[in-house]
């Protein structure tokens, strides 16, 4: 759970070559007033990596910011939910498959103003995540899944 990152990004992939990076079942919340996205992929080569089951609440303009000399191969951004109008800005480069994501979608969190970023009872993120064998517990230590499927974000409802 990462929130109120008011300088830079909550997570940045930079520099050099990064392989097999897995960004899974995180909750990122609230915009940086000066930067687009919660994740930045900048001047880097990213190989065989995944950005899956993440919840992006109120990023500025896009969930993932791509910039500079970025080369991506064999990587996926899937089953993520964001309140932003787009998952990536600008459009994803060849080598990054962006599919099965939800944009412009309110995750219906319990009380984001009070920093309770758990999913509310009617959240569209419930049971919508990809099944990941490595993610057996949520941020509270509860087992995954607790319903028909894995929930998107750090918390299982």
PDB file of C-alpha atoms in Angstrom:
ATOM      1  CA  UNK A   1       0.000   0.000   0.000  1.00  0.00           C
ATOM      2  CA  UNK A   2       1.576   3.242  -1.154  1.00  0.00           C
ATOM      3  CA  UNK A   3      -0.193   6.580  -0.798  1.00  0.00           C
ATOM      4  CA  UNK A   4       0.528  10.309  -0.813  1.00  0.00           C
ATOM      5  CA  UNK A   5       3.746  10.030  -2.841  1.00  0.00           C
ATOM      6  CA  UNK A   6       4.041  13.765  -3.442  1.00  0.00           C
ATOM      7  CA  UNK A   7       7.578  13.668  -4.866  1.00  0.00           C
ATOM      8  CA  UNK A   8       8.507  11.517  -7.838  1.00  0.00           C
ATOM      9  CA  UNK A   9       6.521   8.315  -8.236  1.00  0.00           C
ATOM     10  CA  UNK A  10       5.347   5.596  -5.889  1.00  0.00           C
ATOM     11  CA  UNK A  11       7.461   3.183  -7.944  1.00  0.00           C
ATOM     12  CA  UNK A  12       9.989   3.844 -10.701  1.00  0.00           C
ATOM     13  CA  UNK A  13      11.662   1.376 -13.037  1.00  0.00           C
ATOM     14  CA  UNK A  14      14.978   3.030 -13.965  1.00  0.00           C
ATOM     15  CA  UNK A  15      17.808   2.755 -15.306  1.00  0.00           C
ATOM     16  CA  UNK A  16      19.612   0.001 -17.201  1.00  0.00           C
ATOM     17  CA  UNK A  17      18.071  -3.392 -17.916  1.00  0.00           C
ATOM     18  CA  UNK A  18      15.525  -4.976 -15.574  1.00  0.00           C
ATOM     19  CA  UNK A  19      14.287  -8.553 -16.016  1.00  0.00           C
ATOM     20  CA  UNK A  20      11.444 -10.490 -14.435  1.00  0.00           C
ATOM     21  CA  UNK A  21      10.068  -7.583 -12.416  1.00  0.00           C
ATOM     22  CA  UNK A  22       6.702  -8.429 -10.831  1.00  0.00           C
ATOM     23  CA  UNK A  23       4.487  -5.613  -9.544  1.00  0.00           C
ATOM     24  CA  UNK A  24       1.544  -7.517  -8.097  1.00  0.00           C
ATOM     25  CA  UNK A  25      -1.547  -6.739  -5.985  1.00  0.00           C
ATOM     26  CA  UNK A  26      -0.567  -3.273  -4.811  1.00  0.00           C
ATOM     27  CA  UNK A  27      -2.782  -0.343  -3.899  1.00  0.00           C
ATOM     28  CA  UNK A  28      -1.452   3.054  -4.972  1.00  0.00           C
ATOM     29  CA  UNK A  29      -3.452   6.089  -3.861  1.00  0.00           C
ATOM     30  CA  UNK A  30      -3.645   9.825  -4.449  1.00  0.00           C
ATOM     31  CA  UNK A  31      -1.950  11.912  -7.106  1.00  0.00           C
ATOM     32  CA  UNK A  32       1.425  13.530  -7.154  1.00  0.00           C
ATOM     33  CA  UNK A  33       0.470  17.082  -8.170  1.00  0.00           C
ATOM     34  CA  UNK A  34       3.538  17.379 -10.417  1.00  0.00           C
ATOM     35  CA  UNK A  35       3.851  13.944 -12.036  1.00  0.00           C
ATOM     36  CA  UNK A  36       1.642  11.684 -14.130  1.00  0.00           C
ATOM     37  CA  UNK A  37       1.109   8.122 -12.960  1.00  0.00           C
ATOM     38  CA  UNK A  38       1.877   6.088  -9.874  1.00  0.00           C
ATOM     39  CA  UNK A  39       4.466   3.956 -11.676  1.00  0.00           C
ATOM     40  CA  UNK A  40       7.127   5.441 -13.946  1.00  0.00           C
ATOM     41  CA  UNK A  41       9.007   3.411 -16.526  1.00  0.00           C
ATOM     42  CA  UNK A  42      11.822   5.717 -17.616  1.00  0.00           C
ATOM     43  CA  UNK A  43      14.952   5.275 -19.738  1.00  0.00           C
ATOM     44  CA  UNK A  44      15.085   1.544 -19.107  1.00  0.00           C
ATOM     45  CA  UNK A  45      14.907  -1.819 -20.824  1.00  0.00           C
ATOM     46  CA  UNK A  46      12.275  -4.036 -19.182  1.00  0.00           C
ATOM     47  CA  UNK A  47      12.205  -7.732 -20.047  1.00  0.00           C
ATOM     48  CA  UNK A  48       9.618 -10.402 -19.200  1.00  0.00           C
ATOM     49  CA  UNK A  49       7.910  -8.419 -16.451  1.00  0.00           C
ATOM     50  CA  UNK A  50       4.358  -8.115 -15.123  1.00  0.00           C
ATOM     51  CA  UNK A  51       2.190  -5.360 -13.689  1.00  0.00           C
ATOM     52  CA  UNK A  52      -0.888  -7.312 -12.568  1.00  0.00           C
ATOM     53  CA  UNK A  53      -3.787  -6.918 -10.095  1.00  0.00           C
ATOM     54  CA  UNK A  54      -2.870  -3.389  -9.001  1.00  0.00           C
ATOM     55  CA  UNK A  55      -5.306  -0.693  -7.927  1.00  0.00           C
ATOM     56  CA  UNK A  56      -4.420   2.880  -8.929  1.00  0.00           C
ATOM     57  CA  UNK A  57      -6.601   5.393  -7.062  1.00  0.00           C
ATOM     58  CA  UNK A  58      -6.504   8.960  -8.422  1.00  0.00           C
ATOM     59  CA  UNK A  59      -3.199   8.980 -10.297  1.00  0.00           C
ATOM     60  CA  UNK A  60      -2.673  12.076 -12.389  1.00  0.00           C
ATOM     61  CA  UNK A  61      -3.745  11.332 -16.011  1.00  0.00           C
ATOM     62  CA  UNK A  62      -2.610   7.658 -16.197  1.00  0.00           C
ATOM     63  CA  UNK A  63      -1.674   4.784 -13.913  1.00  0.00           C
ATOM     64  CA  UNK A  64       1.699   4.135 -15.595  1.00  0.00           C
ATOM     65  CA  UNK A  65       3.930   6.835 -17.079  1.00  0.00           C
ATOM     66  CA  UNK A  66       6.271   5.762 -19.885  1.00  0.00           C
ATOM     67  CA  UNK A  67       9.028   8.167 -20.863  1.00  0.00           C
ATOM     68  CA  UNK A  68      12.499   8.530 -22.268  1.00  0.00           C
ATOM     69  CA  UNK A  69      14.316   5.763 -24.096  1.00  0.00           C
ATOM     70  CA  UNK A  70      12.206   2.898 -22.811  1.00  0.00           C
ATOM     71  CA  UNK A  71      12.397  -0.521 -24.446  1.00  0.00           C
ATOM     72  CA  UNK A  72       9.985  -3.237 -23.319  1.00  0.00           C
ATOM     73  CA  UNK A  73       9.894  -6.875 -24.366  1.00  0.00           C
ATOM     74  CA  UNK A  74       7.696  -9.785 -23.272  1.00  0.00           C
ATOM     75  CA  UNK A  75       5.945  -7.759 -20.573  1.00  0.00           C
ATOM     76  CA  UNK A  76       2.297  -7.466 -19.509  1.00  0.00           C
ATOM     77  CA  UNK A  77       0.083  -4.938 -17.703  1.00  0.00           C
ATOM     78  CA  UNK A  78      -3.163  -6.754 -17.006  1.00  0.00           C
ATOM     79  CA  UNK A  79      -6.053  -6.974 -14.539  1.00  0.00           C
ATOM     80  CA  UNK A  80      -5.325  -3.537 -13.086  1.00  0.00           C
ATOM     81  CA  UNK A  81      -7.963  -0.986 -12.104  1.00  0.00           C
ATOM     82  CA  UNK A  82      -7.536   2.781 -12.202  1.00  0.00           C
ATOM     83  CA  UNK A  83      -9.628   5.887 -11.748  1.00  0.00           C
ATOM     84  CA  UNK A  84      -7.533   7.514 -14.504  1.00  0.00           C
ATOM     85  CA  UNK A  85      -8.774   7.688 -18.106  1.00  0.00           C
ATOM     86  CA  UNK A  86      -5.922   5.521 -19.380  1.00  0.00           C
ATOM     87  CA  UNK A  87      -3.615   2.805 -18.085  1.00  0.00           C
ATOM     88  CA  UNK A  88      -0.462   4.137 -19.756  1.00  0.00           C
ATOM     89  CA  UNK A  89       0.694   7.497 -21.010  1.00  0.00           C
ATOM     90  CA  UNK A  90       1.717   7.699 -23.730  1.00  0.00           C
ATOM     91  CA  UNK A  91       0.443   4.579 -25.513  1.00  0.00           C
ATOM     92  CA  UNK A  92       2.377   1.423 -24.626  1.00  0.00           C
ATOM     93  CA  UNK A  93       5.419   0.530 -26.718  1.00  0.00           C
ATOM     94  CA  UNK A  94       5.668  -2.715 -28.671  1.00  0.00           C
ATOM     95  CA  UNK A  95       6.588  -5.444 -26.228  1.00  0.00           C
ATOM     96  CA  UNK A  96       4.198  -4.289 -23.504  1.00  0.00           C
ATOM     97  CA  UNK A  97       0.817  -5.978 -23.740  1.00  0.00           C
ATOM     98  CA  UNK A  98      -1.833  -3.892 -21.975  1.00  0.00           C
ATOM     99  CA  UNK A  99      -5.106  -5.809 -21.712  1.00  0.00           C
ATOM    100  CA  UNK A 100      -8.044  -6.660 -19.453  1.00  0.00           C
ATOM    101  CA  UNK A 101      -7.663  -3.505 -17.361  1.00  0.00           C
ATOM    102  CA  UNK A 102     -10.363  -1.199 -16.021  1.00  0.00           C
ATOM    103  CA  UNK A 103      -9.937   2.557 -16.560  1.00  0.00           C
ATOM    104  CA  UNK A 104     -12.148   5.426 -15.367  1.00  0.00           C
ATOM    105  CA  UNK A 105     -13.419   3.062 -12.679  1.00  0.00           C
ATOM    106  CA  UNK A 106     -14.122   4.003  -9.074  1.00  0.00           C
ATOM    107  CA  UNK A 107     -12.918   1.106  -6.877  1.00  0.00           C
ATOM    108  CA  UNK A 108     -15.442   2.105  -4.167  1.00  0.00           C
ATOM    109  CA  UNK A 109     -12.934   2.081  -1.319  1.00  0.00           C
ATOM    110  CA  UNK A 110     -14.181   2.078   2.274  1.00  0.00           C
ATOM    111  CA  UNK A 111     -12.892   5.547   3.269  1.00  0.00           C
ATOM    112  CA  UNK A 112     -10.092   6.896   1.090  1.00  0.00           C
ATOM    113  CA  UNK A 113     -10.184  10.338   2.744  1.00  0.00           C
ATOM    114  CA  UNK A 114      -9.415   8.587   6.048  1.00  0.00           C
ATOM    115  CA  UNK A 115      -6.794   6.367   4.342  1.00  0.00           C
ATOM    116  CA  UNK A 116      -8.902   3.211   4.687  1.00  0.00           C
ATOM    117  CA  UNK A 117      -8.093   1.781   1.266  1.00  0.00           C
ATOM    118  CA  UNK A 118      -9.901  -1.536   1.730  1.00  0.00           C
ATOM    119  CA  UNK A 119     -12.419  -2.499  -0.935  1.00  0.00           C
ATOM    120  CA  UNK A 120     -16.026  -1.652  -0.147  1.00  0.00           C
ATOM    121  CA  UNK A 121     -18.708  -4.341  -0.323  1.00  0.00           C
ATOM    122  CA  UNK A 122     -19.717  -3.445  -3.897  1.00  0.00           C
ATOM    123  CA  UNK A 123     -16.260  -2.694  -5.304  1.00  0.00           C
ATOM    124  CA  UNK A 124     -15.764  -3.633  -8.967  1.00  0.00           C
ATOM    125  CA  UNK A 125     -12.269  -4.892  -7.988  1.00  0.00           C
ATOM    126  CA  UNK A 126     -13.701  -7.860  -6.065  1.00  0.00           C
ATOM    127  CA  UNK A 127     -12.932 -11.231  -7.689  1.00  0.00           C
ATOM    128  CA  UNK A 128     -11.544  -9.556 -10.847  1.00  0.00           C
ATOM    129  CA  UNK A 129      -7.814 -10.249 -10.414  1.00  0.00           C
ATOM    130  CA  UNK A 130      -5.686 -12.872 -12.099  1.00  0.00           C
ATOM    131  CA  UNK A 131      -4.960 -15.985 -10.044  1.00  0.00           C
ATOM    132  CA  UNK A 132      -1.359 -15.701  -8.857  1.00  0.00           C
ATOM    133  CA  UNK A 133       0.083 -18.680  -7.035  1.00  0.00           C
ATOM    134  CA  UNK A 134       2.681 -16.464  -5.314  1.00  0.00           C
ATOM    135  CA  UNK A 135       0.105 -14.125  -3.758  1.00  0.00           C
ATOM    136  CA  UNK A 136      -1.561 -16.270  -1.087  1.00  0.00           C
ATOM    137  CA  UNK A 137      -1.987 -13.514   1.534  1.00  0.00           C
ATOM    138  CA  UNK A 138      -3.202  -9.923   1.324  1.00  0.00           C
ATOM    139  CA  UNK A 139      -1.684  -6.897   3.077  1.00  0.00           C
ATOM    140  CA  UNK A 140      -3.648  -7.671   6.261  1.00  0.00           C
ATOM    141  CA  UNK A 141      -2.423 -11.290   6.235  1.00  0.00           C
ATOM    142  CA  UNK A 142      -5.784 -12.713   5.104  1.00  0.00           C
ATOM    143  CA  UNK A 143      -5.759 -15.633   2.690  1.00  0.00           C
ATOM    144  CA  UNK A 144      -6.342 -15.133  -1.029  1.00  0.00           C
ATOM    145  CA  UNK A 145      -8.852 -15.714  -2.475  1.00  0.00           C
ATOM    146  CA  UNK A 146     -11.678 -15.221   0.003  1.00  0.00           C
ATOM    147  CA  UNK A 147     -14.416 -15.288  -2.617  1.00  0.00           C
ATOM    148  CA  UNK A 148     -14.814 -16.623  -6.126  1.00  0.00           C
ATOM    149  CA  UNK A 149     -11.488 -15.088  -7.219  1.00  0.00           C
ATOM    150  CA  UNK A 150      -8.546 -12.855  -6.366  1.00  0.00           C
ATOM    151  CA  UNK A 151      -9.351  -9.204  -5.640  1.00  0.00           C
ATOM    152  CA  UNK A 152      -7.449  -6.376  -7.297  1.00  0.00           C
ATOM    153  CA  UNK A 153      -5.251  -4.336  -4.969  1.00  0.00           C
ATOM    154  CA  UNK A 154      -3.489  -5.005  -1.694  1.00  0.00           C
ATOM    155  CA  UNK A 155      -6.594  -6.071   0.232  1.00  0.00           C
ATOM    156  CA  UNK A 156      -8.840  -9.078  -0.239  1.00  0.00           C
ATOM    157  CA  UNK A 157     -12.483  -8.296   0.608  1.00  0.00           C
TER     158      UNK A 157
END
